[in-house]
Amino acid sequence: MLHNDYVDAYIQRYKNGELVLNKKRKQLIEWLEKDILPQTDSYFFDNDMIDKYIKFSEKFYFELDEWEKFIAPFVFLFEKERRKPVFRIFILVMARGAGKNGFISTLAHFFISSFHGIDKYDVSIVANSEEQAQTSFNEVFNEIIANNMLSAIHTRDTIFEKGETLHGEFEPWKSRIYSQKTQSNLKFRTSNAATKDGGREGCIIFDEFHQYENSELVKVFTGGLGKVPHPRQFFIGTKGFEREGYFDMMYGRCERILNGEMHHNGLFPFICELDAIEEMDDPDMWEKANPALQKPLNDRGERLQDTIKDEYVDLQDEPSGRPAFVTKRMNFLEGDYEHSVASRDELMATNREPFNLEGLIPIGGMDFGSVRDFASCGMLFKKEEEYYFHQRSFVIKDFVDKHYGYSNTANTMGGGKKAPIKEWERMGLLTVIDEPSLNPEYVVDYYVEMREKYGVNRIVADNFKMDLLRPLFEREGFEVDALKNPRSLHVLIAPRIE
């Protein structure tokens, strides 16, 4: 079994019942003990480098938390034969305030320094905004000045072996920090994938990656990795409100690794979260989501816990703040039942193949909102107690250009919180119409086509726009039912949806 003092201490504290870990961190330990640590013939911890990094961090920055000392050895876990890192991608997901940015500040600074010892090992910190990207960069910048590491300053002070010193090594500039000894740079970059290209980085740190909509940004910035030894990527973040994006993809990969469903392929998953929403009401469970609250609390942990308690109490008077508190402070995704019919898991469960439609006659249903935006059409099939809805939408190009960035070639999947119109178009869920307004004949033609295929002959919709559509449907021989007061049906429909 491979051993490292910091890893062994963390695991032993957990086994002694001294740490309150969530399910995924328990799975991580079980997976490490089963698949990674027994690999004594293949892997080794570079304990000299690990100790040097920890001494570096605690000399110039702060005392590392136990979770940071647990992860650090795996950053310097190498294959014996090729001496390359076992883990090249680190996924660090935890609640706000845990100290993720401080951790990557120490790593970024160490990587470009002569203590790491790899020439031209550039590090880039990528975030959606310049302010966020500068968070760790500025921390490193300030520590260089505070600890006399400027290239114009020379002292005899050493912190490691005789002759080893960082004094006189770094040139800090507004946009980059340069090591004279390794010719390595630390830079911050914003997430404009349309105008940025990957460089020759040794390490790329993606901050707040829960905001990324897809993998496009990551592919652009990682294009230069591998040109220097020991390439690494770090993804840090807290669960956000962006669903079906890059975060969910990587989170799902972490789950499959921890469940033993796929090989790690160089990915190290460290995920801190509540296991159930009821744990939000028990402060002793908060360290599941935030390892900085691990007991015994240090001064920073006590201040953080007091802040979170204040925010928790405020929810009694401001319940509207619950979604943000649950997501950011508890790192938990909770369905918003005040504004949604079903949870995300329930919605995703509907994404499956339909039952056999042969011999079933559907009812047509539609929502024709405005001739200048979109119309949604579909057919409802029912077999015993199961329902299946076949849907098709028609949208005006000018509308989706303005509101969803449809024609933006730099962002083919939408932007911000915008719907992925081009992706849905590719899937055949909608048709984009390049006309000033939506001709209702598109809707009528859809149902004519579906009548030939499925036999639909009855169209049900609310009374809005029916004065325009009814003659067109009746001309084609459809039976039309207009609902004058749809709200009166909600009471009848709600129990079926539940």
Short mmCIF file of C-alpha atoms in Angstrom, two decimals:
data_model
loop_
_atom_site.label_atom_id
_atom_site.label_comp_id
_atom_site.label_asym_id
_atom_site.label_seq_id
_atom_site.Cartn_x
_atom_site.Cartn_y
_atom_site.Cartn_z
CA MET A 1 0.00 0.00 0.00
CA LEU A 2 1.30 3.45 -0.92
CA HIS A 3 1.74 5.76 2.06
CA ASN A 4 1.99 9.47 2.64
CA ASP A 5 1.71 11.04 6.08
CA TYR A 6 -0.96 13.55 5.09
CA VAL A 7 -3.07 11.05 3.18
CA ASP A 8 -2.77 8.45 5.94
CA ALA A 9 -3.72 10.98 8.63
CA TYR A 10 -6.83 12.14 6.74
CA ILE A 11 -8.06 8.62 6.10
CA GLN A 12 -7.38 7.56 9.69
CA ARG A 13 -9.27 10.57 11.05
CA TYR A 14 -12.24 9.54 8.93
CA LYS A 15 -12.08 5.93 10.11
CA ASN A 16 -11.87 7.12 13.73
CA GLY A 17 -15.13 9.02 13.25
CA GLU A 18 -13.44 12.42 13.62
CA LEU A 19 -14.48 13.70 10.19
CA VAL A 20 -18.04 14.13 8.91
CA LEU A 21 -17.72 13.25 5.24
CA ASN A 22 -20.37 13.15 2.58
CA LYS A 23 -21.05 10.04 0.49
CA LYS A 24 -18.81 11.03 -2.43
CA ARG A 25 -15.78 11.66 -0.22
CA LYS A 26 -16.37 8.31 1.48
CA GLN A 27 -16.51 6.73 -1.97
CA LEU A 28 -13.29 8.56 -2.87
CA ILE A 29 -11.43 7.04 0.07
CA GLU A 30 -12.81 3.58 -0.68
CA TRP A 31 -11.82 3.92 -4.34
CA LEU A 32 -8.31 5.14 -3.47
CA GLU A 33 -7.75 2.27 -1.06
CA LYS A 34 -9.06 -0.25 -3.59
CA ASP A 35 -7.65 0.94 -6.92
CA ILE A 36 -4.88 3.52 -6.40
CA LEU A 37 -2.95 3.09 -3.16
CA PRO A 38 -2.28 -0.66 -3.64
CA GLN A 39 -0.33 0.17 -6.86
CA THR A 40 3.09 0.06 -5.17
CA ASP A 41 4.76 -1.43 -8.23
CA SER A 42 3.39 1.24 -10.57
CA TYR A 43 3.05 4.50 -8.60
CA PHE A 44 4.99 6.53 -6.05
CA PHE A 45 4.44 9.67 -4.00
CA ASP A 46 7.16 12.27 -4.53
CA ASN A 47 7.29 13.01 -0.82
CA ASP A 48 10.17 15.49 -1.15
CA MET A 49 8.13 17.58 -3.59
CA ILE A 50 5.00 17.25 -1.43
CA ASP A 51 6.82 18.45 1.67
CA LYS A 52 8.42 21.27 -0.28
CA TYR A 53 5.03 22.45 -1.57
CA ILE A 54 3.44 22.37 1.90
CA LYS A 55 6.38 24.21 3.48
CA PHE A 56 6.23 26.76 0.66
CA SER A 57 2.51 27.35 1.16
CA GLU A 58 2.66 27.64 4.93
CA LYS A 59 5.74 29.86 4.88
CA PHE A 60 4.41 32.41 2.39
CA TYR A 61 0.62 32.02 2.55
CA PHE A 62 -1.24 30.23 5.34
CA GLU A 63 -1.50 26.94 7.17
CA LEU A 64 -3.18 24.51 4.83
CA ASP A 65 -6.38 22.77 5.91
CA GLU A 66 -6.41 19.00 6.21
CA TRP A 67 -8.37 18.61 2.97
CA GLU A 68 -5.72 20.60 1.10
CA LYS A 69 -2.94 18.48 2.58
CA PHE A 70 -4.93 15.39 1.59
CA ILE A 71 -5.26 16.45 -2.05
CA ALA A 72 -1.73 17.82 -2.50
CA PRO A 73 0.05 14.43 -2.42
CA PHE A 74 -2.10 13.22 -5.32
CA VAL A 75 -0.93 16.24 -7.35
CA PHE A 76 2.56 14.74 -7.00
CA LEU A 77 1.66 11.08 -7.37
CA PHE A 78 3.65 9.72 -10.32
CA GLU A 79 3.91 6.63 -12.48
CA LYS A 80 7.22 4.87 -11.86
CA GLU A 81 7.92 3.85 -15.42
CA ARG A 82 7.32 7.15 -17.21
CA ARG A 83 7.41 9.48 -14.18
CA LYS A 84 4.30 11.32 -15.29
CA PRO A 85 1.47 12.42 -12.97
CA VAL A 86 -1.12 9.76 -12.28
CA PHE A 87 -3.77 12.48 -12.01
CA ARG A 88 -3.81 15.24 -14.62
CA ILE A 89 -7.33 16.62 -13.96
CA PHE A 90 -8.55 17.66 -10.53
CA ILE A 91 -12.25 18.37 -9.96
CA LEU A 92 -12.73 20.32 -6.72
CA VAL A 93 -16.39 21.05 -5.96
CA MET A 94 -17.37 22.44 -2.57
CA ALA A 95 -19.45 25.16 -0.95
CA ARG A 96 -18.59 28.83 -1.06
CA GLY A 97 -16.02 29.93 1.51
CA ALA A 98 -14.08 26.66 1.66
CA GLY A 99 -10.86 28.25 0.41
CA LYS A 100 -10.68 26.89 -3.14
CA ASN A 101 -9.09 30.08 -4.52
CA GLY A 102 -6.49 30.20 -1.77
CA PHE A 103 -5.53 26.61 -2.50
CA ILE A 104 -5.03 27.22 -6.22
CA SER A 105 -3.08 30.42 -5.44
CA THR A 106 -0.47 28.39 -3.58
CA LEU A 107 -0.38 25.72 -6.29
CA ALA A 108 -0.09 28.25 -9.12
CA HIS A 109 2.75 30.10 -7.42
CA PHE A 110 4.59 26.90 -6.55
CA PHE A 111 4.28 25.54 -10.10
CA ILE A 112 6.08 28.51 -11.68
CA SER A 113 8.77 28.64 -8.97
CA SER A 114 12.23 27.12 -8.94
CA PHE A 115 11.10 24.78 -6.15
CA HIS A 116 8.90 22.98 -8.67
CA GLY A 117 11.85 23.04 -11.02
CA ILE A 118 10.23 22.69 -14.47
CA ASP A 119 11.30 25.35 -16.93
CA LYS A 120 8.67 27.27 -18.90
CA TYR A 121 5.86 25.72 -16.87
CA ASP A 122 3.31 28.47 -17.52
CA VAL A 123 0.10 28.60 -15.49
CA SER A 124 -3.13 30.26 -16.65
CA ILE A 125 -6.13 31.01 -14.45
CA VAL A 126 -9.34 31.14 -16.51
CA ALA A 127 -12.64 32.56 -15.31
CA ASN A 128 -15.77 34.10 -16.80
CA SER A 129 -14.93 37.58 -15.57
CA GLU A 130 -11.63 39.42 -15.27
CA GLU A 131 -12.36 40.20 -11.63
CA GLN A 132 -12.74 36.52 -10.76
CA ALA A 133 -9.73 35.50 -12.84
CA GLN A 134 -7.61 38.02 -10.92
CA THR A 135 -8.61 36.68 -7.48
CA SER A 136 -5.79 34.16 -7.18
CA PHE A 137 -3.44 36.14 -9.43
CA ASN A 138 -3.65 39.16 -7.13
CA GLU A 139 -3.10 36.98 -4.08
CA VAL A 140 0.16 35.68 -5.58
CA PHE A 141 1.14 39.19 -6.69
CA ASN A 142 0.65 40.56 -3.16
CA GLU A 143 2.55 37.72 -1.50
CA ILE A 144 5.54 38.23 -3.79
CA ILE A 145 5.74 41.86 -2.70
CA ALA A 146 5.02 41.13 0.98
CA ASN A 147 7.67 38.39 1.19
CA ASN A 148 10.46 40.18 -0.65
CA MET A 149 10.52 37.87 -3.68
CA LEU A 150 10.98 40.77 -6.11
CA SER A 151 13.84 40.38 -8.54
CA ALA A 152 15.35 43.67 -7.35
CA ILE A 153 15.60 42.46 -3.76
CA HIS A 154 18.23 39.99 -2.54
CA THR A 155 18.54 38.52 0.94
CA ARG A 156 20.20 35.49 2.49
CA ASP A 157 17.03 34.17 4.07
CA THR A 158 16.26 30.55 3.20
CA ILE A 159 13.33 28.34 4.14
CA PHE A 160 14.38 24.94 2.84
CA GLU A 161 17.81 23.58 2.11
CA LYS A 162 20.93 25.70 2.21
CA GLY A 163 21.13 27.88 -0.87
CA GLU A 164 17.45 27.53 -1.81
CA THR A 165 15.57 30.79 -1.80
CA LEU A 166 12.84 32.58 -3.73
CA HIS A 167 14.17 36.04 -2.99
CA GLY A 168 15.06 37.81 -6.19
CA GLU A 169 13.19 35.35 -8.40
CA PHE A 170 9.94 37.01 -9.54
CA GLU A 171 8.92 39.93 -11.70
CA PRO A 172 5.28 40.80 -10.96
CA TRP A 173 3.42 42.77 -13.62
CA LYS A 174 -0.21 43.78 -13.94
CA SER A 175 -1.01 40.97 -16.38
CA ARG A 176 1.61 38.34 -15.60
CA ILE A 177 4.08 37.14 -12.99
CA TYR A 178 7.41 35.91 -14.30
CA SER A 179 9.99 33.62 -12.71
CA GLN A 180 13.52 34.50 -13.75
CA LYS A 181 14.79 31.09 -12.72
CA THR A 182 12.30 28.90 -14.61
CA GLN A 183 11.14 31.39 -17.29
CA SER A 184 7.58 30.44 -16.26
CA ASN A 185 4.62 32.82 -16.30
CA LEU A 186 1.43 33.05 -14.26
CA LYS A 187 -1.40 34.74 -16.18
CA PHE A 188 -5.10 35.35 -15.75
CA ARG A 189 -7.44 34.99 -18.71
CA THR A 190 -11.15 35.49 -19.32
CA SER A 191 -13.44 32.93 -20.87
CA ASN A 192 -13.92 34.39 -24.34
CA ALA A 193 -13.35 31.24 -26.35
CA ALA A 194 -13.95 33.08 -29.62
CA THR A 195 -10.79 35.16 -29.32
CA LYS A 196 -8.42 33.16 -27.10
CA ASP A 197 -6.10 30.34 -28.07
CA GLY A 198 -4.29 27.83 -25.94
CA GLY A 199 -0.62 28.65 -25.26
CA ARG A 200 2.16 26.41 -23.98
CA GLU A 201 0.85 26.06 -20.45
CA GLY A 202 1.93 23.44 -17.99
CA CYS A 203 -1.20 23.97 -15.91
CA ILE A 204 -4.59 25.56 -16.51
CA ILE A 205 -6.93 26.40 -13.66
CA PHE A 206 -10.59 26.85 -14.53
CA ASP A 207 -12.31 28.94 -11.87
CA GLU A 208 -16.10 28.82 -11.38
CA PHE A 209 -16.42 26.14 -14.05
CA HIS A 210 -20.05 25.58 -13.01
CA GLN A 211 -20.87 28.55 -15.27
CA TYR A 212 -19.55 26.94 -18.45
CA GLU A 213 -22.29 25.94 -20.87
CA ASN A 214 -20.27 23.38 -22.83
CA SER A 215 -16.74 22.07 -23.41
CA GLU A 216 -15.85 24.64 -26.10
CA LEU A 217 -14.01 26.95 -23.71
CA VAL A 218 -12.01 24.12 -22.13
CA LYS A 219 -10.98 22.72 -25.51
CA VAL A 220 -9.67 26.12 -26.63
CA PHE A 221 -7.55 26.74 -23.55
CA THR A 222 -6.20 23.19 -23.21
CA GLY A 223 -5.04 23.06 -26.82
CA GLY A 224 -1.45 23.83 -25.79
CA LEU A 225 -1.17 21.34 -22.93
CA GLY A 226 1.42 18.60 -23.28
CA LYS A 227 4.19 20.76 -24.71
CA VAL A 228 5.91 20.85 -21.31
CA PRO A 229 6.21 17.99 -18.79
CA HIS A 230 3.55 17.16 -16.22
CA PRO A 231 0.50 18.93 -17.73
CA ARG A 232 -2.34 19.47 -15.27
CA GLN A 233 -5.84 20.93 -15.16
CA PHE A 234 -7.76 22.10 -12.10
CA PHE A 235 -11.50 22.77 -12.12
CA ILE A 236 -12.87 24.52 -9.06
CA GLY A 237 -16.44 25.56 -8.40
CA THR A 238 -19.65 25.35 -6.46
CA LYS A 239 -22.88 23.95 -7.83
CA GLY A 240 -24.73 26.54 -9.87
CA PHE A 241 -28.00 27.02 -11.69
CA GLU A 242 -26.63 26.18 -15.16
CA ARG A 243 -28.01 22.72 -16.00
CA GLU A 244 -26.96 20.26 -18.70
CA GLY A 245 -23.72 22.18 -19.21
CA TYR A 246 -20.05 21.34 -18.77
CA PHE A 247 -20.35 21.08 -14.98
CA ASP A 248 -23.04 18.39 -15.16
CA MET A 249 -20.97 16.45 -17.69
CA MET A 250 -17.86 16.46 -15.49
CA TYR A 251 -19.90 15.86 -12.32
CA GLY A 252 -21.43 12.80 -13.99
CA ARG A 253 -17.96 11.55 -14.93
CA CYS A 254 -16.87 11.91 -11.30
CA GLU A 255 -19.88 9.89 -10.19
CA ARG A 256 -19.11 7.10 -12.64
CA ILE A 257 -15.49 6.93 -11.46
CA LEU A 258 -16.53 6.79 -7.80
CA ASN A 259 -19.18 4.17 -8.59
CA GLY A 260 -16.57 2.01 -10.32
CA GLU A 261 -18.31 2.34 -13.70
CA MET A 262 -15.32 3.77 -15.59
CA HIS A 263 -11.55 4.17 -15.35
CA HIS A 264 -10.36 7.45 -13.87
CA ASN A 265 -8.22 8.32 -16.94
CA GLY A 266 -6.24 10.80 -14.87
CA LEU A 267 -9.20 12.49 -13.12
CA PHE A 268 -9.22 13.04 -9.34
CA PRO A 269 -12.76 13.80 -8.03
CA PHE A 270 -13.07 15.69 -4.73
CA ILE A 271 -16.73 16.61 -4.20
CA CYS A 272 -18.15 18.05 -0.97
CA GLU A 273 -21.94 18.35 -0.66
CA LEU A 274 -24.87 17.59 1.57
CA ASP A 275 -26.29 14.10 1.10
CA ALA A 276 -29.86 15.22 1.87
CA ILE A 277 -31.54 18.62 2.10
CA GLU A 278 -32.64 17.88 5.70
CA GLU A 279 -28.96 18.14 6.73
CA MET A 280 -29.15 21.87 6.04
CA ASP A 281 -30.93 22.29 9.37
CA ASP A 282 -28.08 20.63 11.30
CA PRO A 283 -24.90 22.77 11.53
CA ASP A 284 -22.92 19.66 12.45
CA MET A 285 -23.57 18.38 8.92
CA TRP A 286 -22.38 21.53 7.16
CA GLU A 287 -18.80 20.28 6.93
CA LYS A 288 -20.07 17.69 4.44
CA ALA A 289 -20.40 20.56 1.97
CA ASN A 290 -17.62 22.79 3.27
CA PRO A 291 -14.38 21.15 4.48
CA ALA A 292 -13.28 24.47 6.04
CA LEU A 293 -15.90 23.74 8.74
CA GLN A 294 -14.13 20.55 9.70
CA LYS A 295 -13.66 20.22 13.45
CA PRO A 296 -11.79 21.42 15.39
CA LEU A 297 -12.47 24.79 13.81
CA ASN A 298 -9.63 27.26 13.33
CA ASP A 299 -10.21 31.01 13.52
CA ARG A 300 -11.17 31.26 9.86
CA GLY A 301 -13.54 28.31 10.20
CA GLU A 302 -15.27 29.90 13.19
CA ARG A 303 -15.79 33.17 11.32
CA LEU A 304 -17.13 31.30 8.31
CA GLN A 305 -19.51 29.24 10.41
CA ASP A 306 -20.85 32.38 12.12
CA THR A 307 -21.47 33.98 8.72
CA ILE A 308 -23.33 30.92 7.43
CA LYS A 309 -25.42 30.74 10.59
CA ASP A 310 -26.42 34.38 10.15
CA GLU A 311 -27.47 33.69 6.55
CA TYR A 312 -29.41 30.62 7.66
CA VAL A 313 -31.33 32.61 10.27
CA ASP A 314 -32.07 35.32 7.69
CA LEU A 315 -34.00 32.75 5.63
CA GLN A 316 -36.83 32.95 8.14
CA ASP A 317 -37.50 36.53 7.07
CA GLU A 318 -36.25 36.23 3.48
CA PRO A 319 -37.27 32.79 2.18
CA SER A 320 -36.57 33.96 -1.37
CA GLY A 321 -32.88 33.57 -0.54
CA ARG A 322 -33.23 29.83 0.02
CA PRO A 323 -32.23 28.66 -3.51
CA ALA A 324 -28.98 30.65 -3.40
CA PHE A 325 -28.21 29.54 0.17
CA VAL A 326 -28.85 25.88 -0.56
CA THR A 327 -26.84 25.93 -3.78
CA LYS A 328 -23.89 28.09 -2.73
CA ARG A 329 -23.56 27.42 0.99
CA MET A 330 -24.73 23.79 1.12
CA ASN A 331 -23.56 22.83 -2.39
CA PHE A 332 -26.88 21.08 -2.95
CA LEU A 333 -29.35 21.31 -5.82
CA GLU A 334 -32.91 21.61 -4.59
CA GLY A 335 -35.97 21.75 -6.80
CA ASP A 336 -37.82 25.06 -6.75
CA TYR A 337 -41.31 23.68 -6.17
CA GLU A 338 -42.82 27.15 -5.92
CA HIS A 339 -42.03 27.83 -9.57
CA SER A 340 -41.73 24.34 -11.13
CA VAL A 341 -44.02 21.37 -11.52
CA ALA A 342 -41.40 18.70 -11.05
CA SER A 343 -37.85 18.22 -9.85
CA ARG A 344 -34.98 18.05 -12.33
CA ASP A 345 -34.60 14.29 -11.73
CA GLU A 346 -38.29 13.78 -12.50
CA LEU A 347 -38.01 15.86 -15.66
CA MET A 348 -34.91 13.98 -16.82
CA ALA A 349 -36.70 10.66 -16.20
CA THR A 350 -39.16 11.54 -18.98
CA ASN A 351 -36.35 11.48 -21.55
CA ARG A 352 -36.88 7.91 -22.75
CA GLU A 353 -38.14 6.01 -25.77
CA PRO A 354 -41.94 6.12 -26.27
CA PHE A 355 -44.18 3.12 -25.95
CA ASN A 356 -45.53 1.44 -29.11
CA LEU A 357 -47.67 4.08 -30.89
CA GLU A 358 -49.19 1.70 -33.41
CA GLY A 359 -53.00 1.88 -33.45
CA LEU A 360 -53.15 4.87 -31.09
CA ILE A 361 -54.88 8.08 -32.22
CA PRO A 362 -53.37 11.20 -30.61
CA ILE A 363 -54.95 14.55 -29.79
CA GLY A 364 -53.23 17.65 -31.18
CA GLY A 365 -52.34 20.51 -28.86
CA MET A 366 -50.63 23.80 -29.50
CA ASP A 367 -49.48 27.14 -28.09
CA PHE A 368 -49.44 29.91 -30.70
CA GLY A 369 -48.16 32.85 -28.68
CA SER A 370 -47.27 35.49 -31.24
CA VAL A 371 -46.65 35.62 -34.97
CA ARG A 372 -43.30 37.32 -34.24
CA ASP A 373 -41.70 34.78 -31.89
CA PHE A 374 -42.67 31.09 -31.87
CA ALA A 375 -45.39 28.49 -31.87
CA SER A 376 -45.20 25.06 -30.24
CA CYS A 377 -47.21 22.15 -31.60
CA GLY A 378 -47.54 18.55 -30.60
CA MET A 379 -49.60 15.41 -30.22
CA LEU A 380 -50.53 13.67 -27.01
CA PHE A 381 -50.67 9.88 -27.02
CA LYS A 382 -52.09 7.82 -24.14
CA LYS A 383 -51.70 4.11 -23.47
CA GLU A 384 -53.28 2.89 -20.23
CA GLU A 385 -51.79 5.29 -17.63
CA GLU A 386 -48.78 6.41 -19.67
CA TYR A 387 -48.56 9.56 -21.78
CA TYR A 388 -46.24 10.45 -24.64
CA PHE A 389 -46.01 13.91 -26.23
CA HIS A 390 -44.57 14.38 -29.72
CA GLN A 391 -43.45 18.02 -30.00
CA ARG A 392 -42.38 20.41 -32.74
CA SER A 393 -41.82 24.19 -32.59
CA PHE A 394 -41.52 26.91 -35.19
CA VAL A 395 -39.48 30.02 -34.33
CA ILE A 396 -38.76 33.28 -36.11
CA LYS A 397 -35.05 33.76 -36.85
CA ASP A 398 -35.03 37.46 -35.94
CA PHE A 399 -36.48 36.62 -32.52
CA VAL A 400 -33.93 33.90 -31.67
CA ASP A 401 -31.11 36.06 -33.01
CA LYS A 402 -31.97 38.86 -30.61
CA HIS A 403 -32.81 36.79 -27.54
CA TYR A 404 -30.77 33.60 -27.90
CA GLY A 405 -27.76 34.50 -30.04
CA TYR A 406 -28.82 32.00 -32.72
CA SER A 407 -26.60 33.45 -35.48
CA ASN A 408 -23.58 34.02 -33.25
CA THR A 409 -20.98 31.80 -34.91
CA ALA A 410 -18.71 32.01 -31.86
CA ASN A 411 -21.35 30.41 -29.68
CA THR A 412 -23.26 27.78 -31.61
CA MET A 413 -25.13 26.51 -28.58
CA GLY A 414 -26.63 29.71 -27.19
CA GLY A 415 -25.18 31.97 -24.52
CA GLY A 416 -25.50 32.83 -20.83
CA LYS A 417 -28.81 31.45 -19.62
CA LYS A 418 -30.09 31.27 -23.18
CA ALA A 419 -31.72 28.22 -24.71
CA PRO A 420 -29.51 26.15 -27.08
CA ILE A 421 -31.61 26.87 -30.18
CA LYS A 422 -29.11 25.45 -32.67
CA GLU A 423 -28.74 22.24 -30.72
CA TRP A 424 -32.52 21.79 -30.57
CA GLU A 425 -32.68 22.55 -34.27
CA ARG A 426 -30.08 19.86 -34.94
CA MET A 427 -32.13 17.41 -32.86
CA GLY A 428 -35.18 18.12 -34.99
CA LEU A 429 -37.20 19.65 -32.14
CA LEU A 430 -37.79 22.96 -33.90
CA THR A 431 -37.61 24.75 -37.23
CA VAL A 432 -36.17 28.25 -37.56
CA ILE A 433 -38.17 30.37 -40.02
CA ASP A 434 -36.33 33.27 -41.70
CA GLU A 435 -39.43 35.39 -42.29
CA PRO A 436 -40.79 38.61 -40.71
CA SER A 437 -43.69 36.78 -39.02
CA LEU A 438 -44.88 33.25 -38.49
CA ASN A 439 -47.24 32.09 -41.17
CA PRO A 440 -49.88 29.86 -39.48
CA GLU A 441 -49.74 27.59 -42.53
CA TYR A 442 -46.54 26.06 -41.04
CA VAL A 443 -48.59 24.87 -38.08
CA VAL A 444 -51.44 23.57 -40.22
CA ASP A 445 -49.01 21.75 -42.55
CA TYR A 446 -47.41 20.07 -39.53
CA TYR A 447 -50.73 18.59 -38.44
CA VAL A 448 -51.58 17.54 -42.01
CA GLU A 449 -48.29 15.62 -42.10
CA MET A 450 -48.93 14.10 -38.67
CA ARG A 451 -52.47 13.08 -39.68
CA GLU A 452 -51.02 11.04 -42.52
CA LYS A 453 -48.57 9.39 -40.15
CA TYR A 454 -50.56 9.02 -36.91
CA GLY A 455 -54.19 9.78 -37.76
CA VAL A 456 -54.54 12.89 -35.59
CA ASN A 457 -57.76 14.75 -36.45
CA ARG A 458 -58.68 16.71 -33.31
CA ILE A 459 -56.86 19.91 -32.28
CA VAL A 460 -57.29 21.38 -28.79
CA ALA A 461 -55.90 24.79 -27.82
CA ASP A 462 -56.82 27.85 -25.82
CA ASN A 463 -59.03 30.49 -27.40
CA PHE A 464 -56.13 32.88 -28.08
CA LYS A 465 -55.42 33.10 -31.84
CA MET A 466 -58.20 30.60 -32.60
CA ASP A 467 -60.02 33.22 -34.66
CA LEU A 468 -57.01 33.09 -37.01
CA LEU A 469 -56.34 29.35 -36.90
CA ARG A 470 -59.79 27.76 -36.78
CA PRO A 471 -60.71 28.48 -40.44
CA LEU A 472 -57.37 27.07 -41.60
CA PHE A 473 -57.77 23.86 -39.59
CA GLU A 474 -61.40 23.39 -40.60
CA ARG A 475 -60.44 23.96 -44.24
CA GLU A 476 -58.21 20.88 -43.93
CA GLY A 477 -60.96 18.88 -42.23
CA PHE A 478 -59.69 19.03 -38.61
CA GLU A 479 -62.01 19.11 -35.59
CA VAL A 480 -61.10 22.11 -33.40
CA ASP A 481 -61.83 22.57 -29.68
CA ALA A 482 -61.06 26.00 -28.27
CA LEU A 483 -60.69 26.30 -24.48
CA LYS A 484 -62.18 29.61 -23.39
CA ASN A 485 -60.90 29.42 -19.82
CA PRO A 486 -57.87 27.10 -19.54
CA ARG A 487 -57.28 28.03 -15.90
CA SER A 488 -60.51 26.27 -14.92
CA LEU A 489 -58.92 23.01 -16.02
CA HIS A 490 -55.84 23.35 -13.80
CA VAL A 491 -57.60 21.87 -10.78
CA LEU A 492 -58.55 18.80 -12.83
CA ILE A 493 -55.16 18.35 -14.46
CA ALA A 494 -52.92 18.97 -11.43
CA PRO A 495 -53.61 15.61 -9.67
CA ARG A 496 -52.72 13.72 -12.85
CA ILE A 497 -49.42 15.59 -13.17
CA GLU A 498 -48.60 14.90 -9.51
#
